[in-house]
GROMACS .gro file of C-alpha atoms in nm:
model
  304
    1UNK     CA    1   9.737  13.644   2.922
    2UNK     CA    2   9.894  13.987   2.895
    3UNK     CA    3   9.729  14.314   2.800
    4UNK     CA    4   9.770  14.516   2.482
    5UNK     CA    5   9.835  14.858   2.631
    6UNK     CA    6   9.738  15.027   2.307
    7UNK     CA    7   9.381  14.903   2.314
    8UNK     CA    8   9.343  14.737   2.652
    9UNK     CA    9   9.241  14.404   2.497
   10UNK     CA   10   9.368  14.082   2.656
   11UNK     CA   11   9.646  13.908   2.470
   12UNK     CA   12   9.783  13.555   2.516
   13UNK     CA   13  10.123  13.531   2.681
   14UNK     CA   14  10.372  13.499   2.394
   15UNK     CA   15  10.522  13.158   2.337
   16UNK     CA   16  10.886  13.138   2.435
   17UNK     CA   17  11.128  13.008   2.170
   18UNK     CA   18  11.345  12.882   2.456
   19UNK     CA   19  11.065  12.657   2.578
   20UNK     CA   20  10.994  12.541   2.222
   21UNK     CA   21  11.360  12.438   2.191
   22UNK     CA   22  11.333  12.240   2.514
   23UNK     CA   23  11.012  12.069   2.397
   24UNK     CA   24  11.171  11.987   2.062
   25UNK     CA   25  11.476  11.843   2.237
   26UNK     CA   26  11.264  11.627   2.468
   27UNK     CA   27  11.073  11.483   2.172
   28UNK     CA   28  11.385  11.422   1.966
   29UNK     CA   29  11.544  11.237   2.257
   30UNK     CA   30  11.227  11.028   2.299
   31UNK     CA   31  11.228  10.940   1.928
   32UNK     CA   32  11.596  10.849   1.937
   33UNK     CA   33  11.543  10.627   2.243
   34UNK     CA   34  11.241  10.460   2.083
   35UNK     CA   35  11.444  10.390   1.770
   36UNK     CA   36  11.734  10.249   1.972
   37UNK     CA   37  11.982  10.491   1.815
   38UNK     CA   38  12.288  10.585   2.022
   39UNK     CA   39  12.379  10.952   2.049
   40UNK     CA   40  12.713  10.901   1.875
   41UNK     CA   41  12.541  10.723   1.584
   42UNK     CA   42  12.296  11.012   1.551
   43UNK     CA   43  12.587  11.256   1.557
   44UNK     CA   44  12.769  11.072   1.278
   45UNK     CA   45  12.449  11.064   1.071
   46UNK     CA   46  12.433  11.444   1.067
   47UNK     CA   47  12.813  11.493   1.061
   48UNK     CA   48  12.816  11.656   1.403
   49UNK     CA   49  12.970  11.577   1.743
   50UNK     CA   50  12.804  11.398   2.036
   51UNK     CA   51  12.792  11.728   2.222
   52UNK     CA   52  12.580  11.877   1.943
   53UNK     CA   53  12.319  11.605   1.992
   54UNK     CA   54  12.327  11.668   2.366
   55UNK     CA   55  12.284  12.044   2.323
   56UNK     CA   56  11.991  11.997   2.086
   57UNK     CA   57  11.820  11.745   2.313
   58UNK     CA   58  11.853  11.969   2.618
   59UNK     CA   59  11.725  12.277   2.434
   60UNK     CA   60  12.055  12.463   2.453
   61UNK     CA   61  12.080  12.505   2.076
   62UNK     CA   62  11.836  12.526   1.787
   63UNK     CA   63  11.793  12.249   1.529
   64UNK     CA   64  11.850  12.356   1.166
   65UNK     CA   65  11.578  12.242   0.926
   66UNK     CA   66  11.808  12.013   0.727
   67UNK     CA   67  11.943  11.850   1.044
   68UNK     CA   68  11.590  11.790   1.169
   69UNK     CA   69  11.496  11.624   0.840
   70UNK     CA   70  11.787  11.381   0.867
   71UNK     CA   71  11.721  11.300   1.233
   72UNK     CA   72  11.349  11.225   1.196
   73UNK     CA   73  11.433  11.004   0.898
   74UNK     CA   74  11.694  10.816   1.105
   75UNK     CA   75  11.455  10.781   1.399
   76UNK     CA   76  11.167  10.655   1.186
   77UNK     CA   77  10.926  10.933   1.283
   78UNK     CA   78  10.572  10.912   1.147
   79UNK     CA   79  10.442  11.183   0.909
   80UNK     CA   80  10.236  11.334   1.193
   81UNK     CA   81  10.537  11.336   1.426
   82UNK     CA   82  10.752  11.493   1.156
   83UNK     CA   83  10.497  11.767   1.091
   84UNK     CA   84  10.468  11.848   1.462
   85UNK     CA   85  10.845  11.859   1.507
   86UNK     CA   86  10.886  12.081   1.201
   87UNK     CA   87  10.638  12.336   1.339
   88UNK     CA   88  10.804  12.320   1.680
   89UNK     CA   89  11.146  12.381   1.524
   90UNK     CA   90  11.013  12.686   1.336
   91UNK     CA   91  10.873  12.831   1.659
   92UNK     CA   92  11.202  12.759   1.836
   93UNK     CA   93  11.391  12.968   1.582
   94UNK     CA   94  11.181  13.280   1.647
   95UNK     CA   95  11.324  13.568   1.848
   96UNK     CA   96  11.204  13.629   2.204
   97UNK     CA   97  11.117  13.984   2.309
   98UNK     CA   98  11.423  13.989   2.539
   99UNK     CA   99  11.668  13.929   2.255
  100UNK     CA  100  11.648  14.295   2.154
  101UNK     CA  101  11.829  14.361   2.484
  102UNK     CA  102  12.090  14.091   2.424
  103UNK     CA  103  12.383  14.333   2.419
  104UNK     CA  104  12.315  14.456   2.773
  105UNK     CA  105  12.205  14.133   2.944
  106UNK     CA  106  12.447  13.914   3.136
  107UNK     CA  107  12.561  13.599   2.952
  108UNK     CA  108  12.332  13.308   3.034
  109UNK     CA  109  12.045  13.529   3.146
  110UNK     CA  110  11.863  13.506   2.813
  111UNK     CA  111  11.809  13.133   2.867
  112UNK     CA  112  11.654  13.208   3.206
  113UNK     CA  113  11.429  13.477   3.057
  114UNK     CA  114  11.306  13.230   2.798
  115UNK     CA  115  11.199  12.991   3.075
  116UNK     CA  116  11.054  13.267   3.293
  117UNK     CA  117  10.841  13.393   3.003
  118UNK     CA  118  10.642  13.070   2.997
  119UNK     CA  119  10.665  12.947   3.356
  120UNK     CA  120  10.335  12.865   3.523
  121UNK     CA  121  10.474  12.894   3.877
  122UNK     CA  122  10.783  13.045   4.035
  123UNK     CA  123  10.907  13.026   4.392
  124UNK     CA  124  11.198  13.243   4.501
  125UNK     CA  125  11.405  13.317   4.807
  126UNK     CA  126  11.579  13.654   4.781
  127UNK     CA  127  11.840  13.786   5.022
  128UNK     CA  128  11.994  14.088   4.845
  129UNK     CA  129  11.745  14.296   4.644
  130UNK     CA  130  11.376  14.312   4.571
  131UNK     CA  131  11.340  14.060   4.284
  132UNK     CA  132  11.340  14.207   3.934
  133UNK     CA  133  10.978  14.108   3.870
  134UNK     CA  134  10.868  14.332   4.158
  135UNK     CA  135  11.103  14.629   4.117
  136UNK     CA  136  11.003  14.987   4.041
  137UNK     CA  137  11.192  15.167   3.766
  138UNK     CA  138  11.372  15.393   4.014
  139UNK     CA  139  11.477  15.104   4.238
  140UNK     CA  140  11.596  14.902   3.936
  141UNK     CA  141  11.802  15.198   3.817
  142UNK     CA  142  11.966  15.229   4.159
  143UNK     CA  143  12.047  14.855   4.172
  144UNK     CA  144  12.197  14.851   3.823
  145UNK     CA  145  12.408  15.159   3.893
  146UNK     CA  146  12.622  14.996   4.162
  147UNK     CA  147  12.778  14.709   3.967
  148UNK     CA  148  13.158  14.666   3.998
  149UNK     CA  149  13.193  14.780   3.637
  150UNK     CA  150  12.918  15.043   3.613
  151UNK     CA  151  12.742  15.031   3.275
  152UNK     CA  152  12.677  15.345   3.073
  153UNK     CA  153  12.359  15.545   3.126
  154UNK     CA  154  12.224  15.404   2.798
  155UNK     CA  155  12.295  15.046   2.908
  156UNK     CA  156  12.132  15.104   3.246
  157UNK     CA  157  11.821  15.247   3.080
  158UNK     CA  158  11.799  14.952   2.839
  159UNK     CA  159  11.829  14.704   3.126
  160UNK     CA  160  11.566  14.888   3.328
  161UNK     CA  161  11.332  14.868   3.028
  162UNK     CA  162  11.400  14.495   2.994
  163UNK     CA  163  11.334  14.444   3.365
  164UNK     CA  164  11.001  14.626   3.347
  165UNK     CA  165  10.902  14.436   3.032
  166UNK     CA  166  10.947  14.108   3.222
  167UNK     CA  167  10.679  14.214   3.468
  168UNK     CA  168  10.401  14.167   3.210
  169UNK     CA  169  10.385  13.798   3.306
  170UNK     CA  170  10.238  13.897   3.644
  171UNK     CA  171   9.930  14.056   3.486
  172UNK     CA  172   9.647  13.961   3.253
  173UNK     CA  173   9.405  13.668   3.242
  174UNK     CA  174   9.669  13.399   3.287
  175UNK     CA  175   9.934  13.549   3.516
  176UNK     CA  176  10.234  13.376   3.662
  177UNK     CA  177  10.179  13.234   4.012
  178UNK     CA  178  10.464  13.390   4.208
  179UNK     CA  179  10.563  13.307   4.567
  180UNK     CA  180  10.853  13.501   4.716
  181UNK     CA  181  11.028  13.481   5.052
  182UNK     CA  182  11.226  13.800   5.116
  183UNK     CA  183  11.499  13.827   5.375
  184UNK     CA  184  11.429  14.119   5.609
  185UNK     CA  185  11.762  14.269   5.500
  186UNK     CA  186  11.606  14.339   5.159
  187UNK     CA  187  11.353  14.569   5.325
  188UNK     CA  188  11.604  14.743   5.551
  189UNK     CA  189  11.857  14.824   5.278
  190UNK     CA  190  11.764  15.175   5.157
  191UNK     CA  191  11.854  15.128   4.792
  192UNK     CA  192  11.846  15.461   4.609
  193UNK     CA  193  11.785  15.653   4.931
  194UNK     CA  194  11.483  15.673   5.165
  195UNK     CA  195  11.244  15.812   4.902
  196UNK     CA  196  11.315  15.552   4.634
  197UNK     CA  197  11.307  15.271   4.889
  198UNK     CA  198  10.982  15.390   5.047
  199UNK     CA  199  10.816  15.399   4.704
  200UNK     CA  200  10.950  15.050   4.628
  201UNK     CA  201  10.814  14.910   4.954
  202UNK     CA  202  10.472  15.067   4.897
  203UNK     CA  203  10.465  14.912   4.550
  204UNK     CA  204  10.572  14.580   4.702
  205UNK     CA  205  10.287  14.589   4.955
  206UNK     CA  206  10.039  14.660   4.677
  207UNK     CA  207  10.170  14.376   4.460
  208UNK     CA  208  10.158  14.137   4.756
  209UNK     CA  209   9.780  14.182   4.765
  210UNK     CA  210   9.733  14.036   4.418
  211UNK     CA  211   9.580  13.690   4.407
  212UNK     CA  212   9.868  13.547   4.203
  213UNK     CA  213  10.145  13.687   4.423
  214UNK     CA  214  10.231  13.558   4.769
  215UNK     CA  215  10.502  13.741   4.960
  216UNK     CA  216  10.654  13.649   5.296
  217UNK     CA  217  10.932  13.811   5.496
  218UNK     CA  218  11.196  13.604   5.674
  219UNK     CA  219  11.274  13.810   5.987
  220UNK     CA  220  11.619  13.856   6.138
  221UNK     CA  221  11.496  13.680   6.452
  222UNK     CA  222  11.501  13.343   6.272
  223UNK     CA  223  11.880  13.329   6.289
  224UNK     CA  224  12.052  13.063   6.077
  225UNK     CA  225  11.835  12.917   5.801
  226UNK     CA  226  11.859  12.720   5.472
  227UNK     CA  227  11.881  13.041   5.268
  228UNK     CA  228  12.212  13.159   5.411
  229UNK     CA  229  12.388  13.023   5.101
  230UNK     CA  230  12.212  13.284   4.886
  231UNK     CA  231  11.915  13.360   4.665
  232UNK     CA  232  11.756  13.108   4.430
  233UNK     CA  233  11.450  13.069   4.208
  234UNK     CA  234  11.244  12.760   4.125
  235UNK     CA  235  11.055  12.757   3.794
  236UNK     CA  236  10.778  12.518   3.691
  237UNK     CA  237  10.686  12.483   3.323
  238UNK     CA  238  10.405  12.284   3.167
  239UNK     CA  239  10.547  12.143   2.845
  240UNK     CA  240  10.220  11.991   2.726
  241UNK     CA  241  10.242  11.624   2.637
  242UNK     CA  242  10.621  11.638   2.668
  243UNK     CA  243  10.650  11.681   3.045
  244UNK     CA  244  10.626  11.920   3.335
  245UNK     CA  245  10.976  12.050   3.392
  246UNK     CA  246  11.122  12.213   3.700
  247UNK     CA  247  11.437  12.419   3.716
  248UNK     CA  248  11.643  12.578   3.992
  249UNK     CA  249  11.822  12.901   3.904
  250UNK     CA  250  12.104  13.072   4.092
  251UNK     CA  251  12.269  13.400   3.994
  252UNK     CA  252  12.570  13.578   4.143
  253UNK     CA  253  12.863  13.800   4.041
  254UNK     CA  254  13.047  13.503   3.891
  255UNK     CA  255  12.763  13.409   3.656
  256UNK     CA  256  12.444  13.206   3.639
  257UNK     CA  257  12.360  12.842   3.705
  258UNK     CA  258  12.046  12.671   3.575
  259UNK     CA  259  11.981  12.325   3.718
  260UNK     CA  260  11.731  12.071   3.586
  261UNK     CA  261  11.848  11.750   3.758
  262UNK     CA  262  11.595  11.630   4.016
  263UNK     CA  263  11.836  11.599   4.313
  264UNK     CA  264  11.950  11.960   4.266
  265UNK     CA  265  11.598  12.093   4.211
  266UNK     CA  266  11.462  11.896   4.507
  267UNK     CA  267  11.733  12.032   4.737
  268UNK     CA  268  11.628  12.387   4.652
  269UNK     CA  269  11.259  12.301   4.685
  270UNK     CA  270  11.314  12.158   5.033
  271UNK     CA  271  11.505  12.474   5.124
  272UNK     CA  272  11.219  12.692   5.001
  273UNK     CA  273  10.961  12.488   5.193
  274UNK     CA  274  11.164  12.535   5.511
  275UNK     CA  275  11.203  12.910   5.450
  276UNK     CA  276  10.834  12.973   5.386
  277UNK     CA  277  10.744  12.774   5.696
  278UNK     CA  278  10.971  12.995   5.910
  279UNK     CA  279  10.876  13.325   5.746
  280UNK     CA  280  10.605  13.564   5.861
  281UNK     CA  281  10.255  13.510   5.726
  282UNK     CA  282  10.163  13.707   5.411
  283UNK     CA  283   9.945  13.942   5.619
  284UNK     CA  284  10.215  14.007   5.880
  285UNK     CA  285  10.471  14.047   5.602
  286UNK     CA  286  10.266  14.322   5.438
  287UNK     CA  287  10.235  14.488   5.777
  288UNK     CA  288  10.613  14.489   5.823
  289UNK     CA  289  10.670  14.623   5.472
  290UNK     CA  290  10.423  14.908   5.522
  291UNK     CA  291  10.572  14.995   5.862
  292UNK     CA  292  10.925  15.019   5.718
  293UNK     CA  293  10.793  15.223   5.423
  294UNK     CA  294  10.628  15.466   5.664
  295UNK     CA  295  10.949  15.499   5.866
  296UNK     CA  296  11.149  15.570   5.550
  297UNK     CA  297  10.891  15.825   5.439
  298UNK     CA  298  10.929  16.003   5.772
  299UNK     CA  299  11.308  15.992   5.739
  300UNK     CA  300  11.284  16.153   5.397
  301UNK     CA  301  11.044  16.420   5.525
  302UNK     CA  302  11.270  16.513   5.814
  303UNK     CA  303  11.573  16.520   5.588
  304UNK     CA  304  11.407  16.751   5.334
   0.00000   0.00000   0.00000
């Protein structure tokens, strides 16, 4: 659950329309399979292409009410199934909180945010920056200011606000379980200058003491390791009676890649397991973070 900052009362984590689309797609595919209807036959029935059926069944696009009516009729859905799917489709058409920032978010990132909003667990290896869920406002501003095509001040501020809004999933009665392995380079890179970085590291050490956050540092001394290909995130979602889904997410300058096929997800999970096994313990990691923060604080003091 999250907290209503106006009154301090606990609030349930909001349902993600992205996840509702995925659940709807899973159930539609199950109904189609049960009915023995081929995807191309379903597409012809609703006067759409095969790719439309695929996009609806994978949660990449919403299902209009009239299309849903025709599909459940074709698939022979029971009245109870039809009612459940209708409610799910309505929820899937709602707007997520992040969509107000759609104009300033990178293409493809909204889909990731929809999954992140309802993930039960996330595991991440990060080699460049402190992950967005753990960033301070000042650090986030510094990161966003150095893109190849620098956004305007207004765009940067909007993206910082979106980044901070994401962090609500780490708090409340039902917080995300978050396990992060940070490359030591992330700690040594003085983003925003010594003062901003020292504050970020102190915040990081504090967050690492929360029961739902586990943070480990992968030291330089490890040498070559499975994370040398870059950062990645694993997300686990409980989709109720539909399934438990796992995704692997990779982001770089060229774009984003969200993977849900088991071989791809398993490859990233094995890499994460290897990285966490080689990383410092959570206690030793906090010690390193605090030591670097203290050194940066001294650097700032001497430079004042």
